[in-house]
Short mmCIF file of C-alpha atoms and ligand atoms in Angstrom, two decimals:
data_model
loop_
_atom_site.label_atom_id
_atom_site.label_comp_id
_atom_site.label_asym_id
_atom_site.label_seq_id
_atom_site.Cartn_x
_atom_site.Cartn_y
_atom_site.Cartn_z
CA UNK A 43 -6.74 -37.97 -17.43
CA UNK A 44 -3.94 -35.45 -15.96
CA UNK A 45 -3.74 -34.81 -12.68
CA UNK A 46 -5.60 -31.72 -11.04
CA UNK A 47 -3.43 -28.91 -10.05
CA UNK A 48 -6.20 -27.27 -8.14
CA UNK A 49 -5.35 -27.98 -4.93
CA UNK A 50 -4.02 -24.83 -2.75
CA UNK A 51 -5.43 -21.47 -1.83
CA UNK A 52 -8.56 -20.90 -4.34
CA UNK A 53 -8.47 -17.31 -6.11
CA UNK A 54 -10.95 -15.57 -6.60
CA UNK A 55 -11.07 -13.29 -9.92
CA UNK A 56 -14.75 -12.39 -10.43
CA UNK A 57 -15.57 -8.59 -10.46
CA UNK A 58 -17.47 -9.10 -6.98
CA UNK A 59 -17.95 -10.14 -4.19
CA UNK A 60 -14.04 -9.39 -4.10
CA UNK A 61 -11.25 -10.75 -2.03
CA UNK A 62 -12.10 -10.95 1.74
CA UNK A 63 -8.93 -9.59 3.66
CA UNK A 64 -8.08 -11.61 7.21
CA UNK A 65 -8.36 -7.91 9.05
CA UNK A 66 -12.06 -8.05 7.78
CA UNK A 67 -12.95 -11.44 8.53
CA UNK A 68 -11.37 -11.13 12.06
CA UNK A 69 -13.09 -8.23 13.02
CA UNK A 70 -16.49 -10.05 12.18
CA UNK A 71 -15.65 -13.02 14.31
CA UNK A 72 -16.92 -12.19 17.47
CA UNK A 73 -20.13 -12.80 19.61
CA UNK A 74 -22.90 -10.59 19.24
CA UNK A 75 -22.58 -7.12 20.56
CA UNK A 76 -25.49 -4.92 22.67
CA UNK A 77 -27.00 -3.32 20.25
CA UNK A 78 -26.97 0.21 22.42
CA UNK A 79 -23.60 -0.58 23.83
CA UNK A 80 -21.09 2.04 23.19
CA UNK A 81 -18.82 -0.51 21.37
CA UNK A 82 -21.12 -1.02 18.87
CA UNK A 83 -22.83 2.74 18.64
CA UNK A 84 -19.10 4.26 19.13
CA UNK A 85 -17.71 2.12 15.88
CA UNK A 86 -21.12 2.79 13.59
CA UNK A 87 -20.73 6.72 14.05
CA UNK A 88 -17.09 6.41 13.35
CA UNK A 89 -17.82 4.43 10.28
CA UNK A 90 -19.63 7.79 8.25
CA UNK A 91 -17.15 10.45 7.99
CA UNK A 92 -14.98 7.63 6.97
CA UNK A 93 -17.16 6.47 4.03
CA UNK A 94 -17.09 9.96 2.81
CA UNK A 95 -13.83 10.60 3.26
CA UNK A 96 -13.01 7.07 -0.01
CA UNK A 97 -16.38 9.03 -1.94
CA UNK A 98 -14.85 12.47 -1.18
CA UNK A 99 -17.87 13.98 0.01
CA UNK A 100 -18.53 16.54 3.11
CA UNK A 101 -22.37 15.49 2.40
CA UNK A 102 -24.25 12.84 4.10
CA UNK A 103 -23.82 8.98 4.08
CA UNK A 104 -26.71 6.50 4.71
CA UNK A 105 -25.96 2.80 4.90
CA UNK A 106 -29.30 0.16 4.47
CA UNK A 107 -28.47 -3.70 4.74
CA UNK A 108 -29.06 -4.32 0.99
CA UNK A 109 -26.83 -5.23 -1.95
CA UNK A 110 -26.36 -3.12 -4.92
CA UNK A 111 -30.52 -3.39 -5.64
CA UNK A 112 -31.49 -1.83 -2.75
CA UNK A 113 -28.91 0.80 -2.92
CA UNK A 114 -30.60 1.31 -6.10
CA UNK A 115 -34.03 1.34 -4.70
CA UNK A 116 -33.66 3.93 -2.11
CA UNK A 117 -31.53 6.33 -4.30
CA UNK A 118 -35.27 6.56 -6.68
CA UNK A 119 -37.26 6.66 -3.82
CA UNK A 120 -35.62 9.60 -1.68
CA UNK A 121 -35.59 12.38 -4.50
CA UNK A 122 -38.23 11.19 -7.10
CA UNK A 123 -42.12 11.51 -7.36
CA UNK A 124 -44.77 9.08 -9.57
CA UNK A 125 -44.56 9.98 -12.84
CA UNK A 126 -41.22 11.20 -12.53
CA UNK A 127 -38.70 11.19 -15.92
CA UNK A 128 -35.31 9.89 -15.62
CA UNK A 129 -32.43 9.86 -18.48
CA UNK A 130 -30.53 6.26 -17.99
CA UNK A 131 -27.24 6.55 -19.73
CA UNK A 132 -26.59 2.67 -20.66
CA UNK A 133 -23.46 1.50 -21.72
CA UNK A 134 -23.83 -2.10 -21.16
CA UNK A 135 -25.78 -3.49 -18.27
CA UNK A 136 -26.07 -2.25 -15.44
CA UNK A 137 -27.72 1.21 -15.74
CA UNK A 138 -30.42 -1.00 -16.88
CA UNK A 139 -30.49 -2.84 -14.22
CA UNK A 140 -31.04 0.35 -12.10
CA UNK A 141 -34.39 1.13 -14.41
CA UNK A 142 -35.27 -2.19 -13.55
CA UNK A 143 -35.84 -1.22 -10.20
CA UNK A 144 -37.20 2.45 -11.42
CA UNK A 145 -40.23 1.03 -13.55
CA UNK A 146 -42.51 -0.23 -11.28
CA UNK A 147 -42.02 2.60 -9.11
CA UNK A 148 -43.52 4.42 -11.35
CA UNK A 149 -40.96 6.33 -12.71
CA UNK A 150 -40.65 7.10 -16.41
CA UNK A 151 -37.16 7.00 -18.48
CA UNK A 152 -35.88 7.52 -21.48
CA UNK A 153 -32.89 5.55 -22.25
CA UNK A 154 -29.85 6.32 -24.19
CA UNK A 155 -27.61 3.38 -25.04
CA UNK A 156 -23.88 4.31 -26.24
CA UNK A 157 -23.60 0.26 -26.62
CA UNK A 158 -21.86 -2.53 -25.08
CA UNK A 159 -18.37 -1.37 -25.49
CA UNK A 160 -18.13 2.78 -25.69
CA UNK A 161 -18.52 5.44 -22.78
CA UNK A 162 -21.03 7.98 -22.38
CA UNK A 163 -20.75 10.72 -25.22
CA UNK A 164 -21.79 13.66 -23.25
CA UNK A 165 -22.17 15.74 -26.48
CA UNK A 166 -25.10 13.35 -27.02
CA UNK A 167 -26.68 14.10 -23.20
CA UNK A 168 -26.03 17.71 -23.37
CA UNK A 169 -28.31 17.96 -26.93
CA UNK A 170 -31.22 15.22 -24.91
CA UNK A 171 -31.40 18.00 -21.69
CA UNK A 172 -31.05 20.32 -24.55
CA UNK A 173 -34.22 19.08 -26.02
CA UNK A 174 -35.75 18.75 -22.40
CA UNK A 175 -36.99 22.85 -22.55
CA UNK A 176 -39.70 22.04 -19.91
CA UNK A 177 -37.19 20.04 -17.72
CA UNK A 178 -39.73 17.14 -17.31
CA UNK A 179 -36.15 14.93 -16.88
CA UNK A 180 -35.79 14.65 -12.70
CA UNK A 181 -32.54 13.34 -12.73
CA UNK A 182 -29.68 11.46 -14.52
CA UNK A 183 -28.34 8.66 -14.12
CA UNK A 184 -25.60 6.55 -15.37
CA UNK A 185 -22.96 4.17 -13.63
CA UNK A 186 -19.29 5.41 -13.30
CA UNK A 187 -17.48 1.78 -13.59
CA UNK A 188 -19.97 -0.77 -16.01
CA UNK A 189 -18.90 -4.38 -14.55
CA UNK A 190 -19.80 -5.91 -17.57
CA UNK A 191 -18.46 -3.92 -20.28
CA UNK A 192 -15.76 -2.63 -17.80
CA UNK A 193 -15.72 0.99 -19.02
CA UNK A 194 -15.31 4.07 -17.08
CA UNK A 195 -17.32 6.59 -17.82
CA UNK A 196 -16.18 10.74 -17.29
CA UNK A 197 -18.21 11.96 -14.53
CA UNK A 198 -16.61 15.36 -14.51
CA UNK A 199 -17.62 15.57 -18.36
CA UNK A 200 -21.14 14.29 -17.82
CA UNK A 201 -21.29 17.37 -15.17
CA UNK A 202 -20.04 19.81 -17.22
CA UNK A 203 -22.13 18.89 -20.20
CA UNK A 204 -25.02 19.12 -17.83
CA UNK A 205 -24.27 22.44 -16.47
CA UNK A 206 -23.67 23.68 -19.93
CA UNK A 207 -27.15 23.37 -20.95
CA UNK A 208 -28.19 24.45 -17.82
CA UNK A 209 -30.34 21.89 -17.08
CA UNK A 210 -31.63 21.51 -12.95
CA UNK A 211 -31.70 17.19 -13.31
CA UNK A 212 -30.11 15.63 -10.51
CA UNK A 213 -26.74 13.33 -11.38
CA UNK A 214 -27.10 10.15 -9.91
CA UNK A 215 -24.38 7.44 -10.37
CA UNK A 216 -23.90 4.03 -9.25
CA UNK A 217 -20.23 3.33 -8.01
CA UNK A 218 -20.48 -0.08 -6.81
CA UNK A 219 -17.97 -1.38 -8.88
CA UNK A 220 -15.65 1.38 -8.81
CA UNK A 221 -15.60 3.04 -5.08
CA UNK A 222 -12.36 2.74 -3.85
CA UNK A 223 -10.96 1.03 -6.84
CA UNK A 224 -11.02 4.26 -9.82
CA UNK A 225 -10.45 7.53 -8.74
CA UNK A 226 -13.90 9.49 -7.89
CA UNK A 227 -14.16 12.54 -6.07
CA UNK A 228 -17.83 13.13 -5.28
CA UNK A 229 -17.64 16.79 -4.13
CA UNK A 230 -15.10 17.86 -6.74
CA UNK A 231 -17.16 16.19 -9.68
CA UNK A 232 -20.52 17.47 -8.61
CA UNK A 233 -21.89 14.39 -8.27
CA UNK A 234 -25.67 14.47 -6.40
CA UNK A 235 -26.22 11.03 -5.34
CA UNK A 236 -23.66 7.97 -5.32
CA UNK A 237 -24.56 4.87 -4.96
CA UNK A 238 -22.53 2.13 -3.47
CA UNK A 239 -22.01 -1.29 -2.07
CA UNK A 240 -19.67 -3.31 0.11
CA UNK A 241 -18.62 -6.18 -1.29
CA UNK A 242 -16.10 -5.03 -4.13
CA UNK A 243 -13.87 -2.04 -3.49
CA UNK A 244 -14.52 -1.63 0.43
CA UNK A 245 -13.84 -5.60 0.66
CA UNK A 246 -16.80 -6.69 3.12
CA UNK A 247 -19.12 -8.85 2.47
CA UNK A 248 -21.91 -8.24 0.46
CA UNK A 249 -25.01 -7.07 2.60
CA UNK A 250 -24.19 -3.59 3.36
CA UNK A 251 -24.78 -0.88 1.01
CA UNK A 252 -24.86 3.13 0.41
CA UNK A 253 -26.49 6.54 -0.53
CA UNK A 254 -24.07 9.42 -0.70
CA UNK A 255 -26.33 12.78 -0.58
CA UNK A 256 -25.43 15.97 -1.47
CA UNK A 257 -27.07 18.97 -1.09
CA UNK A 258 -29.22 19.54 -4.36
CA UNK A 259 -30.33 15.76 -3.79
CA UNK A 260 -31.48 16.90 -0.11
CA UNK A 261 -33.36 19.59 -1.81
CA UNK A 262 -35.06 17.30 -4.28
CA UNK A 263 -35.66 14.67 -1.25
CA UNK A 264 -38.14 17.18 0.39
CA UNK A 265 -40.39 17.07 -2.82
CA UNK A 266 -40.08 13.34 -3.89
CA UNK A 267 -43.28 11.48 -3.09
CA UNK A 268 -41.98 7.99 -3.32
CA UNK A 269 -40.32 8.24 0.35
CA UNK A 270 -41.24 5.09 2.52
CA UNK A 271 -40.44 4.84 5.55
CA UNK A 272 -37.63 1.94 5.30
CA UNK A 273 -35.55 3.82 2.56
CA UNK A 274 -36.49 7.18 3.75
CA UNK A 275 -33.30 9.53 4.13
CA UNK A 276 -34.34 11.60 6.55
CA UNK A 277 -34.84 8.90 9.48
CA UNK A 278 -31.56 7.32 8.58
CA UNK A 279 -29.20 10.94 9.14
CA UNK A 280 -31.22 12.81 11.52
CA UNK A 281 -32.69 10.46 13.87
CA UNK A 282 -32.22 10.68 17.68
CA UNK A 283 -32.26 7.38 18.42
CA UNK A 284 -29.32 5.12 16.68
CA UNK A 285 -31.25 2.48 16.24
CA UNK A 286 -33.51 4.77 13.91
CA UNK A 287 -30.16 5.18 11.57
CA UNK A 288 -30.61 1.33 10.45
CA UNK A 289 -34.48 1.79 10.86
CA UNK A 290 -34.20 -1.05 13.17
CA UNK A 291 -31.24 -4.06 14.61
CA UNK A 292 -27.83 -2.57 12.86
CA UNK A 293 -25.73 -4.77 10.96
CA UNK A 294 -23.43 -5.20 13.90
CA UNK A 295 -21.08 -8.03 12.29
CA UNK A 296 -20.72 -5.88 8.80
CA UNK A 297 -19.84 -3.22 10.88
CA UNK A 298 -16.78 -4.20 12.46
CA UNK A 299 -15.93 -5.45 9.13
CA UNK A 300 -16.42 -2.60 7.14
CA UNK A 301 -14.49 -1.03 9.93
CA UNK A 302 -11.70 -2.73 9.26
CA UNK A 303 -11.64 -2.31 5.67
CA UNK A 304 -11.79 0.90 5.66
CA UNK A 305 -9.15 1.16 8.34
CA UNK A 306 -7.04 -0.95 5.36
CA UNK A 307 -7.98 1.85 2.79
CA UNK A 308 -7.18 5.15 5.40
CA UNK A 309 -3.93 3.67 6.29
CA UNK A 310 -3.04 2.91 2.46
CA UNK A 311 -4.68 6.53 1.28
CA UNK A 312 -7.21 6.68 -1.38
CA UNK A 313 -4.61 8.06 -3.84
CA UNK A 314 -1.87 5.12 -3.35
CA UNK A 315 -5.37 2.66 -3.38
CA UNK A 316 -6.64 4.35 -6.93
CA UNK A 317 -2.75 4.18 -8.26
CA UNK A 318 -2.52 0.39 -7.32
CA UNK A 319 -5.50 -0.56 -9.24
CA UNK A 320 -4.13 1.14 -11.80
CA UNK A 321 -0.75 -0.40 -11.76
CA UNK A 322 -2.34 -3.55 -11.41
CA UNK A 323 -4.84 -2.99 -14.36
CA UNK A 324 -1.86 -2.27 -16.38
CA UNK A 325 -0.47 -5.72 -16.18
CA UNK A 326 -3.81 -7.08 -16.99
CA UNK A 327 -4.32 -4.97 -20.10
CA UNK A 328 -0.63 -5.62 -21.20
CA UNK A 329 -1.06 -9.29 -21.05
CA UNK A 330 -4.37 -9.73 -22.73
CA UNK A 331 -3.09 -7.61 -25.84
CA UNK A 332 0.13 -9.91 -25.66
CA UNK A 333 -2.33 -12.97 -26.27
CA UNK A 334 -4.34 -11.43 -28.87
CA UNK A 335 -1.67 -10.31 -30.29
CA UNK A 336 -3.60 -7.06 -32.08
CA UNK A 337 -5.66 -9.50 -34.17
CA UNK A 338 -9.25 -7.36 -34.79
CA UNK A 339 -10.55 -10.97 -33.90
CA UNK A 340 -8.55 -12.33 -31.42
CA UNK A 341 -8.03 -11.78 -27.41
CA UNK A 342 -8.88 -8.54 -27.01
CA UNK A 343 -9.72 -6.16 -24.14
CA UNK A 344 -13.53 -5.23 -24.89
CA UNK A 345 -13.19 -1.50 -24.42
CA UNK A 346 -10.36 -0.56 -26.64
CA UNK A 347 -9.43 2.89 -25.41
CA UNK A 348 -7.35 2.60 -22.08
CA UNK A 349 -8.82 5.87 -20.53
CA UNK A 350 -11.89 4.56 -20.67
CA UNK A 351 -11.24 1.33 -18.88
CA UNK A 352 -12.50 0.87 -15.13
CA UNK A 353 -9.43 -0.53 -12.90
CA UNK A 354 -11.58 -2.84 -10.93
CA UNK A 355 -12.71 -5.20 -13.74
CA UNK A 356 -11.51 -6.40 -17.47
CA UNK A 357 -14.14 -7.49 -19.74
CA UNK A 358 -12.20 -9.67 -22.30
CA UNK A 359 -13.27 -10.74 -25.66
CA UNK A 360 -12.25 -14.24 -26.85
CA UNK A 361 -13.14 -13.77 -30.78
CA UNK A 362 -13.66 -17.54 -31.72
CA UNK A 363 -12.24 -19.19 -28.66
CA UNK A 364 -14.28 -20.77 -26.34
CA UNK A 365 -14.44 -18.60 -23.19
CA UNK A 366 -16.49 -20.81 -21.08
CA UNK A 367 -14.27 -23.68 -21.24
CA UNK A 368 -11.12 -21.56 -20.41
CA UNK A 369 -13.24 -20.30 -17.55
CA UNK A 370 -13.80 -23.67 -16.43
CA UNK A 371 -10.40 -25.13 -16.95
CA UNK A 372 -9.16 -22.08 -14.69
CA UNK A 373 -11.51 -23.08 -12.08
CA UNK A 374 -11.30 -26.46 -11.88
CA UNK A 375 -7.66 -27.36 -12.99
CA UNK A 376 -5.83 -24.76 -11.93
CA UNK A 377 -7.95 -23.13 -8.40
CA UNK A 378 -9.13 -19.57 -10.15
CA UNK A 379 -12.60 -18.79 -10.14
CA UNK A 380 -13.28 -16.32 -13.51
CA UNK A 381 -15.58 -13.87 -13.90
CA UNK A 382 -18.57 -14.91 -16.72
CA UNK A 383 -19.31 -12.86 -19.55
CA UNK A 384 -22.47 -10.89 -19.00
CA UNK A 385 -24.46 -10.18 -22.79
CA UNK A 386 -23.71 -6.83 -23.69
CA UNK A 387 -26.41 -6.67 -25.80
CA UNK A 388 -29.85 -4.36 -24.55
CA UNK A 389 -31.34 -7.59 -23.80
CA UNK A 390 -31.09 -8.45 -20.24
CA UNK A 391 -29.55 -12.15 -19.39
CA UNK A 392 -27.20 -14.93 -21.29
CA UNK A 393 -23.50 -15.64 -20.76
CA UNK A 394 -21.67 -15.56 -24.15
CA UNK A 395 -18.88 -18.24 -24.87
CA UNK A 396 -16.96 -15.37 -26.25
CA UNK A 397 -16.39 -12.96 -22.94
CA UNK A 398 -15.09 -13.48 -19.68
CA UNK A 399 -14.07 -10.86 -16.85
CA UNK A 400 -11.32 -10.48 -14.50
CA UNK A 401 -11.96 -8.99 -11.48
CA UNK A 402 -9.08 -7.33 -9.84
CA UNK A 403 -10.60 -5.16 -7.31
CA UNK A 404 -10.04 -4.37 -3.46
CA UNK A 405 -7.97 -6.89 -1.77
CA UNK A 406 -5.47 -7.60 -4.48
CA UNK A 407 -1.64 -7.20 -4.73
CA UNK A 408 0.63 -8.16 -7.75
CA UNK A 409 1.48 -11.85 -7.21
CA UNK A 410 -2.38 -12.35 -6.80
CA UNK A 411 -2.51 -10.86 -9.71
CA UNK A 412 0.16 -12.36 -11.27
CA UNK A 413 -0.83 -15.73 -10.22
CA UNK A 414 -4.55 -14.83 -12.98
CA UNK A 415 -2.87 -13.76 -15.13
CA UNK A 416 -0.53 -16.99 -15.55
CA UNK A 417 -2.77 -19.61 -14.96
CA UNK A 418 -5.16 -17.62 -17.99
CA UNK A 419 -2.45 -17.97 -19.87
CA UNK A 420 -1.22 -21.86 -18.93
CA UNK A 421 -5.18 -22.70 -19.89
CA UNK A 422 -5.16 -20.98 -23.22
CA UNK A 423 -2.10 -23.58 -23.45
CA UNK A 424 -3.63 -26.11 -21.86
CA UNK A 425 -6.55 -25.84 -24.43
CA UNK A 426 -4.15 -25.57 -27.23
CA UNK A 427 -5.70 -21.85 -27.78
CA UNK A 428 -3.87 -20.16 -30.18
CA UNK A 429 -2.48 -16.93 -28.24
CA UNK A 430 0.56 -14.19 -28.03
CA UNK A 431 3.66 -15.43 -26.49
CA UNK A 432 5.22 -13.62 -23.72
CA UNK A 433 1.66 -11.77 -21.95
CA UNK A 434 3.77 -12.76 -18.87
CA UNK A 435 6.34 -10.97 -18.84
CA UNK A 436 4.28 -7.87 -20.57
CA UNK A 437 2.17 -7.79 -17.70
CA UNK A 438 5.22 -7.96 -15.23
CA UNK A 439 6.63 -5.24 -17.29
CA UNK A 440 4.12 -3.23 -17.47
CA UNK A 441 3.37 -3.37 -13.99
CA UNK A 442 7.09 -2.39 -12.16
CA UNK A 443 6.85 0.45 -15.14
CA UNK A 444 3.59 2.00 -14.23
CA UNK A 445 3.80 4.74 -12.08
C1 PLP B 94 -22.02 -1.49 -11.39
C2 PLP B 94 -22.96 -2.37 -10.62
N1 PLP B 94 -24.15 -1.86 -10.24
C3 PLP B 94 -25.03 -2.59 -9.55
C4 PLP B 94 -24.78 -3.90 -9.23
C5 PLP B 94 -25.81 -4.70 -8.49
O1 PLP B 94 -25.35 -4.93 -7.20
P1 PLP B 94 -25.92 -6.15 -6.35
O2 PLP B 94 -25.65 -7.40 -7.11
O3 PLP B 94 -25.15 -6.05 -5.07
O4 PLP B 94 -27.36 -5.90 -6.14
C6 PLP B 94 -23.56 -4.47 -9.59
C7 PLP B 94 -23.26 -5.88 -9.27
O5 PLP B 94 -22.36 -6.48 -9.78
C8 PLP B 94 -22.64 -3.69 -10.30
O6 PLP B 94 -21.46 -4.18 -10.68
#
């Protein structure tokens, strides 16, 4: 038996919960704070503009203490009504997830799938609204970064396809893998709701999460019968009291973490945080082409056009190499926790020997990075896993020349 070479500082490459950074982690350890004490109050107001600021919005920002569900949950309940139709744009799993939560509410869908490993075609959802003549469809919604297929999917084109039909649905999308990892500019895109989370790109830890409203959502919010009193928006932005705007004891802990975090991202700038993921991303792509070496069934990134990739996660396929046990070798040889491979088929559940993800969002610089990448590729040796020679040095490459 060879000697483990696990022992060190674990890494942690799943596409969420991400990276903690020490500046959030330190912030959080502290004794409880009054809950009306100006420390507390002062930091939770000063946390909103600054949560719009990485969504680019001048709308309205709402956090629950949820994860990505409830985020989810009260983006449905604010601006829809029983009976309600919603188009869920699936392209692998977790706009699905998100109709999940939708069905027993009593909201209707219809779903169009584009598959496990394609974007949205928005020529396809322009002709659906087309067909739509008495608008019964409410609202749209899609996610902008899947986390298990790891595409990205053109929220500017969705909009425009949308408005080129003319039809009034709202556009909802879930950014909880991709805020403050890819590029999004709320605002800009015309974007009505966002949904978000804390755990990936705003590196806190999971348990805080977020509506972004805009103003056609507000409109939709005064009709929606499905408002409780827990999710309801209204309480949460306009309420006199602060302790109405967590609709009861504020996170105080995830506060001063987010806090810090985004503190991290202001002082970095959303543009130089986007272009890092993307440099980084590079290096990731580079190296898993290297190993696959181009073979149709070999290591292979799973979405195959690079424009279409999210920068916070890489779904990889393994053609007829066992994925699980590289996984496993990474974690408990070498100290690198893998993402699993979710099914990309439309049936919920499973973890295929023949995917794995690496997550390389938030808190991540290019020897973390680096450090992945090489142990993936010491285990596919390890394993005696036929692979590409030299993804090393195409991921350093690619990395100091992406700009
Ligand atoms: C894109 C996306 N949406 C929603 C979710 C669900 O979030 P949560 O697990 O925090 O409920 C996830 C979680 O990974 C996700 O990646």
């Amino acid at each position: 038996m060879t000697v483990s070479i696990a022992n060190g500082t674990r890494q942690l490459s799943i596409p969420g919960p991400s990276v903690l950074p020490d500046a959030v982690l330190n912030a959080m350890h502290r004794a409880s704070p009054n809950i009306y004490g100006e420390d507390l109050v002062g930091l939770a107001n000063s946390v909103y503009p600054d949560l719009c600021k990485v969504a680019g919005t001048s709308g309205d920002a709402v956090i629950y203490i949820g994860n990505g569900h409830a985020a989810w949950e009260a983006s449905l309940c604010n601006t829809l009504s029983r009976g309600d139709k919603v188009l869920a744009l699936v392209t692998g799993r977790f706009t699905l997830g998100w109709i999940d939560i939708a069905e027993p509410l009593g909201i209707e869908f219809e779903i169009m799938d584009f598959g496990g490993a394609a974007s949205v075609d928005t020529a396809k959802v322009a002709e659906a609204l087309e067909r739509d003549k008495t608008h019964q469809i409410k609202a749209v919604i899609t996610v902008h970064a899947d986390t298990a297929s790891s595409v990205l999917n053109d929220i500017p084109g969705l909009r425009n396809a949308m408005d080129a039909v003319g039809h009034p649905a709202l556009l909802m999308v879930d950014c909880i893998a991709s805020l403050a990892c890819d590029r999004f500019l709320m605002d800009d895109w015309g974007v009505d709701v966002l949904v978000a989370a804390c755990q990936k790109g705003l590196m806190t830890p999971a348990g805080l999460c977020f509506n972004f409203i805009g103003k056609k959502a507000w409109d939709a919010h005064a009709k929606a019968d499905l408002k409780t009193g827990y999710w309801d928006w209204d309480r949460r932005v306009n309420g006199k009291v602060f302790y109405q705007k967590f609709c009861g004891t504020p996170p105080s802990h995830h506060l001063f973490g987010l806090r810090a975090a985004l503190d991290m991202l202001l002082e970095e700038g959303m543009e130089n945080v986007w272009q890092r993921h993307q440099r980084l991303a590079a290096g990731v792509w580079a190296a898993v082409d290297c190993w696959g070496g181009g073979r149709e069934d070999g290591i292979r990134c799973n979405i195959a056009d690079p424009s279409r990739r999210t920068t916070a996660v890489t779904t990889v396929q393994t053609g007829n190499l066992n994925a699980t046990a590289l996984r496993e070798w990474c974690d408990s040889q070498a100290g690198v926790t893998l993402g699993i491979g979710l099914s990309l088929d439309a049936v919920f559940g499973g973890n295929p020997d023949n995917l794995f993800r690496i997550g390389h969002m938030g808190h991540l610089n290019a020897h973390m990075l680096l450090g992945t990448l090489a142990t993936i590729d010491t285990g596919l040796k390890a394993l005696g896993y036929e692979h590409g020679d030299a993804a090393l040095d195409a991921a350093a490459t690619a990395i100091a020349n992406a700009r």
